[in-house]
Coordinates of C-alpha atoms in Angstrom, one line a residue:
M1 CA 14.2 -17.0 -27.1
E2 CA 15.5 -13.7 -25.9
R3 CA 12.9 -11.0 -25.5
I4 CA 13.3 -8.1 -28.0
V5 CA 13.4 -4.6 -26.5
L6 CA 11.5 -2.2 -28.8
E7 CA 12.7 1.3 -28.0
L8 CA 10.2 4.1 -28.7
G9 CA 11.5 7.6 -28.9
M10 CA 10.1 10.7 -27.3
F11 CA 7.8 11.7 -30.2
E12 CA 6.5 8.1 -30.7
T13 CA 5.7 7.9 -27.0
L14 CA 3.9 11.3 -27.3
A15 CA 1.9 10.1 -30.2
L16 CA 0.9 6.9 -28.4
A17 CA -0.2 9.0 -25.4
V18 CA -2.5 11.1 -27.6
L19 CA -3.9 7.9 -29.2
A20 CA -4.5 6.5 -25.7
I21 CA -6.5 9.6 -24.8
Y22 CA -8.6 9.3 -28.0
F23 CA -9.2 5.6 -27.4
G24 CA -10.1 6.3 -23.8
E25 CA -12.6 8.9 -24.9
F26 CA -14.0 6.4 -27.4
L27 CA -14.5 3.8 -24.7
R28 CA -16.2 6.3 -22.4
K29 CA -18.7 7.0 -25.2
Q30 CA -19.3 3.3 -25.9
F31 CA -19.5 2.4 -22.2
P32 CA -21.4 5.2 -20.3
V33 CA -20.6 3.5 -17.0
L34 CA -17.0 4.8 -17.4
K35 CA -18.3 8.3 -17.7
R36 CA -20.9 7.8 -14.9
Y37 CA -18.2 6.9 -12.4
C38 CA -15.8 9.7 -13.6
L39 CA -13.0 7.6 -15.0
P40 CA -10.8 9.9 -17.1
A41 CA -10.1 9.2 -20.8
A42 CA -6.3 9.3 -20.2
V43 CA -6.7 6.7 -17.5
V44 CA -9.0 4.4 -19.4
G45 CA -7.1 4.5 -22.7
G46 CA -3.7 4.5 -21.0
T47 CA -4.5 1.5 -18.9
V48 CA -5.5 -0.5 -22.1
F49 CA -2.2 0.4 -23.7
A50 CA -0.4 -0.6 -20.5
L51 CA -2.2 -3.9 -20.5
I52 CA -1.1 -4.5 -24.2
S53 CA 2.4 -3.7 -23.2
M54 CA 2.2 -6.2 -20.4
L55 CA 0.8 -8.8 -22.7
L56 CA 3.7 -8.3 -25.2
Y57 CA 6.1 -8.7 -22.3
S58 CA 4.5 -11.7 -20.7
T59 CA 4.3 -13.6 -24.0
N60 CA 8.0 -12.9 -24.6
I61 CA 7.2 -11.1 -27.8
C62 CA 8.9 -7.8 -26.9
E63 CA 9.4 -5.3 -24.1
L64 CA 8.5 -1.7 -24.9
S65 CA 11.0 0.8 -23.7
F66 CA 9.9 4.5 -23.7
D67 CA 11.9 7.7 -23.9
F68 CA 9.5 10.0 -22.1
K69 CA 10.9 11.5 -18.9
T70 CA 12.1 14.7 -20.3
V71 CA 9.0 15.7 -22.2
N72 CA 6.8 14.4 -19.4
S73 CA 8.6 16.6 -17.0
L74 CA 8.0 19.5 -19.3
F75 CA 4.2 18.9 -19.4
Y76 CA 4.2 18.3 -15.6
C77 CA 5.8 21.7 -15.0
I78 CA 3.5 23.5 -17.5
F79 CA 0.5 22.1 -15.7
F80 CA 1.7 23.3 -12.3
A81 CA 2.5 26.7 -13.8
A82 CA -1.1 26.9 -15.2
S83 CA -2.5 25.8 -11.8
G84 CA -0.6 28.6 -10.2
A85 CA -1.9 31.1 -12.8
A86 CA -5.5 30.0 -11.8
A87 CA -4.9 31.3 -8.2
S88 CA -6.3 34.8 -7.9
L89 CA -5.5 36.9 -4.8
S90 CA -9.0 36.2 -3.4
L91 CA -8.4 32.5 -3.9
L92 CA -5.0 32.6 -2.1
K93 CA -6.7 34.3 0.9
K94 CA -9.6 31.9 0.9
G95 CA -7.3 28.8 0.6
G96 CA -4.9 29.8 3.4
K97 CA -6.8 28.1 6.3
L98 CA -7.6 25.0 4.2
V99 CA -4.0 24.6 3.2
I100 CA -3.0 24.3 6.9
I101 CA -5.8 21.8 7.6
F102 CA -5.0 19.8 4.5
A103 CA -1.3 19.7 5.3
I104 CA -2.1 18.2 8.7
L105 CA -4.4 15.7 7.2
A106 CA -1.8 14.7 4.6
A107 CA 0.8 14.1 7.4
V108 CA -1.7 12.1 9.5
L109 CA -2.6 10.0 6.5
A110 CA 1.1 9.3 5.8
A111 CA 1.7 8.3 9.4
G112 CA -1.4 6.1 9.3
Q113 CA -0.2 4.4 6.1
N114 CA 3.1 3.4 7.7
A115 CA 1.5 2.3 11.0
L116 CA -1.0 0.2 9.1
A117 CA 1.8 -1.3 7.0
L118 CA 3.7 -2.4 10.1
F119 CA 0.7 -3.6 11.9
V120 CA -0.7 -5.7 9.0
G121 CA 2.8 -6.9 8.2
K122 CA 3.4 -8.1 11.7
L123 CA 0.1 -10.0 11.6
M124 CA 1.2 -11.7 8.4
N125 CA 4.8 -12.2 9.6
V126 CA 6.3 -10.0 6.9
N127 CA 9.6 -8.3 7.4
P128 CA 8.8 -4.8 8.8
L129 CA 11.2 -3.3 6.3
I130 CA 9.3 -4.9 3.4
S131 CA 6.0 -3.9 5.0
M132 CA 7.2 -0.3 4.9
M133 CA 7.5 -0.6 1.2
T134 CA 3.7 -0.7 1.0
G135 CA 3.2 2.3 3.3
S136 CA 3.6 6.0 2.6
I137 CA 6.9 5.4 0.7
P138 CA 5.2 4.2 -2.5
M139 CA 1.7 5.5 -1.7
T140 CA 1.9 9.1 -0.8
G141 CA 5.4 9.2 -2.1
G142 CA 4.9 7.5 -5.4
H143 CA 7.6 6.1 -7.6
G144 CA 10.1 8.8 -6.7
N145 CA 10.1 8.1 -3.0
A146 CA 10.0 4.4 -3.7
A147 CA 13.3 4.6 -5.6
A148 CA 14.8 7.0 -3.0
F149 CA 13.9 5.2 0.2
A150 CA 14.0 1.5 -0.9
P151 CA 17.8 1.4 -0.9
I152 CA 17.8 2.2 2.8
A153 CA 15.8 -1.0 3.4
V154 CA 18.0 -2.9 1.0
E155 CA 21.1 -1.8 3.0
A156 CA 19.4 -3.0 6.2
G157 CA 19.0 -6.5 4.8
A158 CA 15.6 -6.4 2.9
S159 CA 17.0 -7.4 -0.5
A160 CA 13.6 -7.3 -2.2
A161 CA 12.7 -3.8 -1.0
M162 CA 13.2 -2.0 -4.3
E163 CA 11.1 -4.4 -6.3
V164 CA 8.3 -4.4 -3.8
A165 CA 8.4 -0.6 -3.5
I166 CA 8.2 0.0 -7.2
A167 CA 5.5 -2.6 -7.7
S168 CA 3.5 -1.1 -4.8
A169 CA 3.8 2.4 -6.3
T170 CA 2.5 1.1 -9.6
F171 CA -0.4 -0.7 -7.8
G172 CA -1.1 2.6 -5.9
L173 CA -1.1 4.6 -9.1
I174 CA -3.6 2.3 -10.8
S175 CA -5.8 2.2 -7.7
G176 CA -5.8 6.0 -7.4
C177 CA -6.7 6.4 -11.1
I178 CA -9.6 4.0 -10.8
L179 CA -11.0 4.9 -7.4
G180 CA -10.8 8.7 -7.4
G181 CA -13.7 9.4 -9.7
P182 CA -16.1 6.9 -8.2
L183 CA -15.2 8.2 -4.7
G184 CA -16.0 11.8 -5.7
N185 CA -19.2 10.7 -7.4
F186 CA -20.3 8.8 -4.3
I187 CA -19.6 11.7 -1.9
I188 CA -21.4 14.3 -4.1
K189 CA -24.5 12.1 -4.5
R190 CA -24.6 10.9 -0.9
H191 CA -24.4 14.4 0.5
R192 CA -26.6 15.9 -2.2
L193 CA -24.0 18.4 -3.3
E194 CA -25.3 18.5 -6.9
N195 CA -26.4 21.8 -8.3
P196 CA -28.7 21.3 -11.3
A197 CA -28.3 24.9 -12.3
L198 CA -24.5 24.6 -12.7
D199 CA -23.6 20.9 -13.1
G200 CA -22.4 19.9 -16.5
K201 CA -22.2 23.4 -17.8
D202 CA -19.1 24.6 -19.6
D203 CA -19.5 28.1 -18.1
V204 CA -19.6 26.9 -14.5
E205 CA -16.4 28.6 -13.4
N206 CA -17.6 32.1 -14.3
M207 CA -21.2 31.5 -13.3
E208 CA -20.0 30.8 -9.8
E209 CA -18.2 34.1 -9.6
G210 CA -21.1 36.0 -11.1
T211 CA -19.0 37.2 -14.1
E212 CA -19.6 36.9 -17.7
S213 CA -20.4 33.4 -18.9
S214 CA -17.4 31.7 -20.5
S215 CA -19.7 30.6 -23.3
A216 CA -19.4 34.2 -24.4
V217 CA -15.6 34.1 -24.0
F218 CA -14.1 32.9 -27.2
M219 CA -10.4 32.1 -27.2
D220 CA -8.5 33.4 -30.1
K221 CA -5.2 32.3 -31.5
A222 CA -3.4 35.3 -30.0
S223 CA -4.6 34.5 -26.5
L224 CA -3.6 30.9 -26.8
V225 CA -0.2 31.7 -28.1
N226 CA 0.2 34.3 -25.3
A227 CA -0.9 31.8 -22.7
M228 CA 1.8 29.3 -23.9
F229 CA 4.4 32.1 -23.9
L230 CA 3.5 33.1 -20.3
M231 CA 3.7 29.5 -19.2
C232 CA 7.2 29.3 -20.6
I233 CA 8.1 32.4 -18.6
A234 CA 6.6 30.8 -15.5
L235 CA 8.9 27.8 -16.1
G236 CA 11.9 30.1 -16.4
I237 CA 10.9 31.8 -13.1
G238 CA 10.5 28.4 -11.5
Q239 CA 13.9 27.2 -12.6
I240 CA 15.7 30.4 -11.5
A241 CA 13.9 30.2 -8.1
T242 CA 15.0 26.5 -7.7
L243 CA 18.6 27.2 -8.6
L244 CA 18.8 30.2 -6.2
L245 CA 17.3 28.2 -3.4
K246 CA 19.8 25.4 -4.2
K247 CA 22.7 27.8 -3.8
V248 CA 21.6 28.5 -0.2
G249 CA 21.2 24.8 0.6
V250 CA 17.4 24.5 0.1
S251 CA 16.1 21.7 -2.1
F252 CA 12.9 22.9 -3.7
P253 CA 10.9 20.8 -6.3
I254 CA 11.0 22.4 -9.7
H255 CA 7.3 21.9 -10.4
V256 CA 6.4 23.8 -7.2
S257 CA 8.7 26.6 -8.3
C258 CA 6.9 26.7 -11.6
M259 CA 3.6 26.9 -9.8
L260 CA 4.9 30.0 -7.9
G261 CA 5.9 31.4 -11.3
G262 CA 2.4 31.0 -12.5
I263 CA 1.0 32.7 -9.3
L264 CA 3.3 35.7 -9.9
I265 CA 2.0 36.0 -13.5
R266 CA -1.6 35.8 -12.3
L267 CA -1.0 38.5 -9.7
F268 CA 0.6 40.7 -12.3
Y269 CA -2.3 40.4 -14.7
D270 CA -4.9 40.8 -11.9
R271 CA -3.3 44.2 -11.2
K272 CA -3.1 45.1 -14.9
K273 CA -6.0 47.0 -16.3
G274 CA -8.5 45.3 -18.6
N275 CA -10.4 42.1 -18.8
H276 CA -8.2 39.1 -18.9
D277 CA -10.8 36.3 -18.8
V278 CA -9.9 35.1 -22.3
L279 CA -6.3 34.8 -21.4
Y280 CA -7.1 33.0 -18.2
E281 CA -9.3 30.6 -20.1
A282 CA -6.4 30.0 -22.6
I283 CA -4.0 29.3 -19.7
D284 CA -6.5 26.8 -18.3
T285 CA -6.6 25.1 -21.7
V286 CA -2.9 24.9 -21.9
G287 CA -2.8 23.3 -18.4
E288 CA -5.5 20.8 -19.2
Y289 CA -3.7 19.8 -22.4
S290 CA -0.4 19.3 -20.5
L291 CA -2.1 17.3 -17.7
G292 CA -3.8 15.0 -20.1
L293 CA -0.5 14.2 -21.9
F294 CA 1.4 13.8 -18.7
V295 CA -1.1 11.3 -17.2
S296 CA -1.5 9.4 -20.4
M297 CA 2.3 9.0 -20.9
S298 CA 2.7 8.1 -17.2
I299 CA 0.2 5.3 -17.6
I300 CA 1.1 3.8 -21.0
T301 CA 4.7 3.5 -19.8
M302 CA 3.9 1.6 -16.6
K303 CA 5.4 -1.8 -16.2
L304 CA 2.4 -3.7 -15.0
W305 CA 4.2 -7.0 -15.0
Q306 CA 6.0 -5.7 -11.9
L307 CA 2.8 -6.4 -10.0
S308 CA 3.4 -10.1 -10.4
D309 CA 6.3 -9.7 -8.0
L310 CA 3.7 -9.1 -5.2
G311 CA 2.9 -12.3 -3.3
G312 CA -0.3 -12.9 -1.3
P313 CA 0.7 -11.2 1.9
L314 CA 2.0 -8.1 0.1
F315 CA -1.2 -8.0 -1.9
V316 CA -3.2 -8.0 1.3
L317 CA -1.0 -5.2 2.6
L318 CA -1.8 -3.1 -0.4
I319 CA -5.5 -3.8 -0.4
S320 CA -5.6 -2.7 3.2
Q321 CA -3.9 0.5 2.2
V322 CA -6.4 1.2 -0.4
I323 CA -9.3 0.6 1.9
F324 CA -7.7 2.8 4.6
I325 CA -7.1 5.7 2.3
V326 CA -10.6 5.7 0.8
I327 CA -12.1 5.6 4.3
F328 CA -9.7 8.3 5.6
C329 CA -10.5 10.7 2.7
Y330 CA -14.3 10.2 3.1
L331 CA -14.5 10.4 6.9
L332 CA -11.7 12.9 7.7
T333 CA -10.6 14.8 4.6
F334 CA -14.2 15.6 3.4
N335 CA -15.6 16.4 6.8
L336 CA -12.7 18.5 8.1
L337 CA -12.4 20.5 4.9
G338 CA -15.9 21.7 5.1
R339 CA -18.4 19.0 4.0
D340 CA -19.2 21.0 0.9
Y341 CA -18.6 20.5 -2.9
D342 CA -15.1 21.9 -2.7
A343 CA -14.3 19.5 0.2
A344 CA -15.6 16.6 -1.9
V345 CA -13.3 17.5 -4.8
M346 CA -10.4 17.9 -2.4
A347 CA -11.2 14.5 -0.9
V348 CA -10.9 13.1 -4.5
G349 CA -7.5 14.9 -4.8
H350 CA -6.3 13.5 -1.5
S351 CA -7.1 10.0 -2.5
G352 CA -5.2 10.6 -5.7
F353 CA -1.9 11.6 -4.2
G354 CA -2.4 9.4 -1.2
L355 CA -2.5 6.4 -3.5
G356 CA -0.3 7.6 -6.4
A357 CA 0.7 11.1 -7.3
V358 CA -0.5 14.6 -7.8
P359 CA -1.3 14.2 -11.5
V360 CA -3.6 11.3 -10.5
S361 CA -5.3 13.8 -8.1
M362 CA -5.7 16.4 -10.8
T363 CA -7.0 14.2 -13.6
T364 CA -9.6 12.5 -11.4
M365 CA -10.6 15.9 -9.9
Q366 CA -10.9 17.2 -13.4
T367 CA -13.1 14.4 -14.5
V368 CA -15.4 14.8 -11.5
C369 CA -15.6 18.6 -12.2
R370 CA -16.5 18.0 -15.8
K371 CA -19.5 15.9 -14.7
Y372 CA -20.5 18.4 -12.0
R373 CA -18.8 21.8 -11.8
Y374 CA -15.4 23.4 -11.4
S375 CA -13.8 23.9 -8.0
K376 CA -11.1 26.6 -8.1
L377 CA -10.3 26.1 -4.5
A378 CA -9.6 22.4 -4.9
F379 CA -7.4 23.0 -7.9
F380 CA -5.3 25.4 -5.9
V381 CA -5.1 23.6 -2.5
V382 CA -4.4 20.1 -3.7
P383 CA -1.3 20.8 -5.9
V384 CA 0.2 22.9 -3.1
I385 CA -0.2 20.1 -0.5
G386 CA 0.3 17.1 -2.8
G387 CA 3.1 18.6 -4.9
F388 CA 5.1 20.2 -2.1
I389 CA 4.1 20.2 1.5
S390 CA 3.3 16.5 1.8
N391 CA 6.6 15.7 0.2
I392 CA 8.4 17.3 3.1
S393 CA 6.2 15.9 5.9
N394 CA 6.2 12.5 4.3
A395 CA 10.0 12.3 4.1
I396 CA 10.2 13.1 7.9
I397 CA 7.5 10.6 8.7
I398 CA 9.1 7.9 6.5
T399 CA 12.5 8.4 8.3
K400 CA 10.9 7.9 11.7
F401 CA 9.0 4.8 10.7
L402 CA 12.0 3.3 8.9
N403 CA 13.9 3.6 12.2
I404 CA 11.0 1.8 14.0
A405 CA 11.1 -0.9 11.3
K406 CA 14.8 -1.3 11.8
A407 CA 14.3 -1.6 15.5
M408 CA 11.7 -4.3 14.9
V409 CA 14.2 -6.4 13.0
G410 CA 16.9 -5.8 15.6
I411 CA 18.9 -3.1 13.8
G412 CA 19.9 -0.3 16.1

């Protein structure tokens, strides 16, 4: 019997994403272990929905098809704009050095992922071009890079490269969602980075800065509406910047341009007289709302059955990647970024985009920070590296290693 394709529109997908978040929060309350190890509600609920979708597909009942890319792109860009608006001038100055260190670490990780893929693949007699489809192409690069670089391997004779790359990216995304929170929890507890006076408090962000407690900052409707309007302006600034750069031959990711738009808005308000804490809190709320929906939609729409395409050797390749990334983030990222609480949260973020994508970084970091305390530095540095700089360095590194893989199979 032919499998029915059930097409879900944009709003139906959006509604399912919200239900997944509610269900994930319900499961977190019912099973405290999920909360203890910092597993986000969007990830928990979204994964359950994705498993149901896989069950429907594998039993030949139906295949769920989602119309979500446009609205998901909107929420993604709003989140980045809000992240930019969280970056005060003092934070920009403080984060400068760490951005450079983190950029180098991200490049080293990407190179290590590809070297590991080729090494383990050679041990298991896997085509080097196929092995590369388990390295930084799907891991640091995510589904976008998987779709962009896999055709190169296909042209070189690795006919299954696209399927392997997409399945590997899905595997990485799931792994990043599951492992990020527990990794952060482990680092914080092992290095005694807890702060009982601040951990678990809603007003952590302001307490750290010595300002008025956010418990005394009540968002009103006007502030929330203004925050949403400002984020729309940031999106407009971002698109204009992207188009202008494109005209001079520079390809710049739209979400990073939107982040720059958010930074400009923050700098404007920092110079404007008055107390803008309520507005900043409202912008954070808009960003959190957008991130939750983006992550939930990304997960419920995953095609988990693609993982069945991975044979034994490829599964070993991917497991080795996961182990490598976790060790790298713990031993190198955490230590070189300062061995403090901010470094722990940034290590979580690095594991997120090292295995999947920036939204995975942000949602796992967010969950860790809810259990402990907020890290403004991490929420500024990680999106800059994962959302932009690592994309550039990773593309260069991938190209070099693909040439090595071609040489290994005798293609000049």
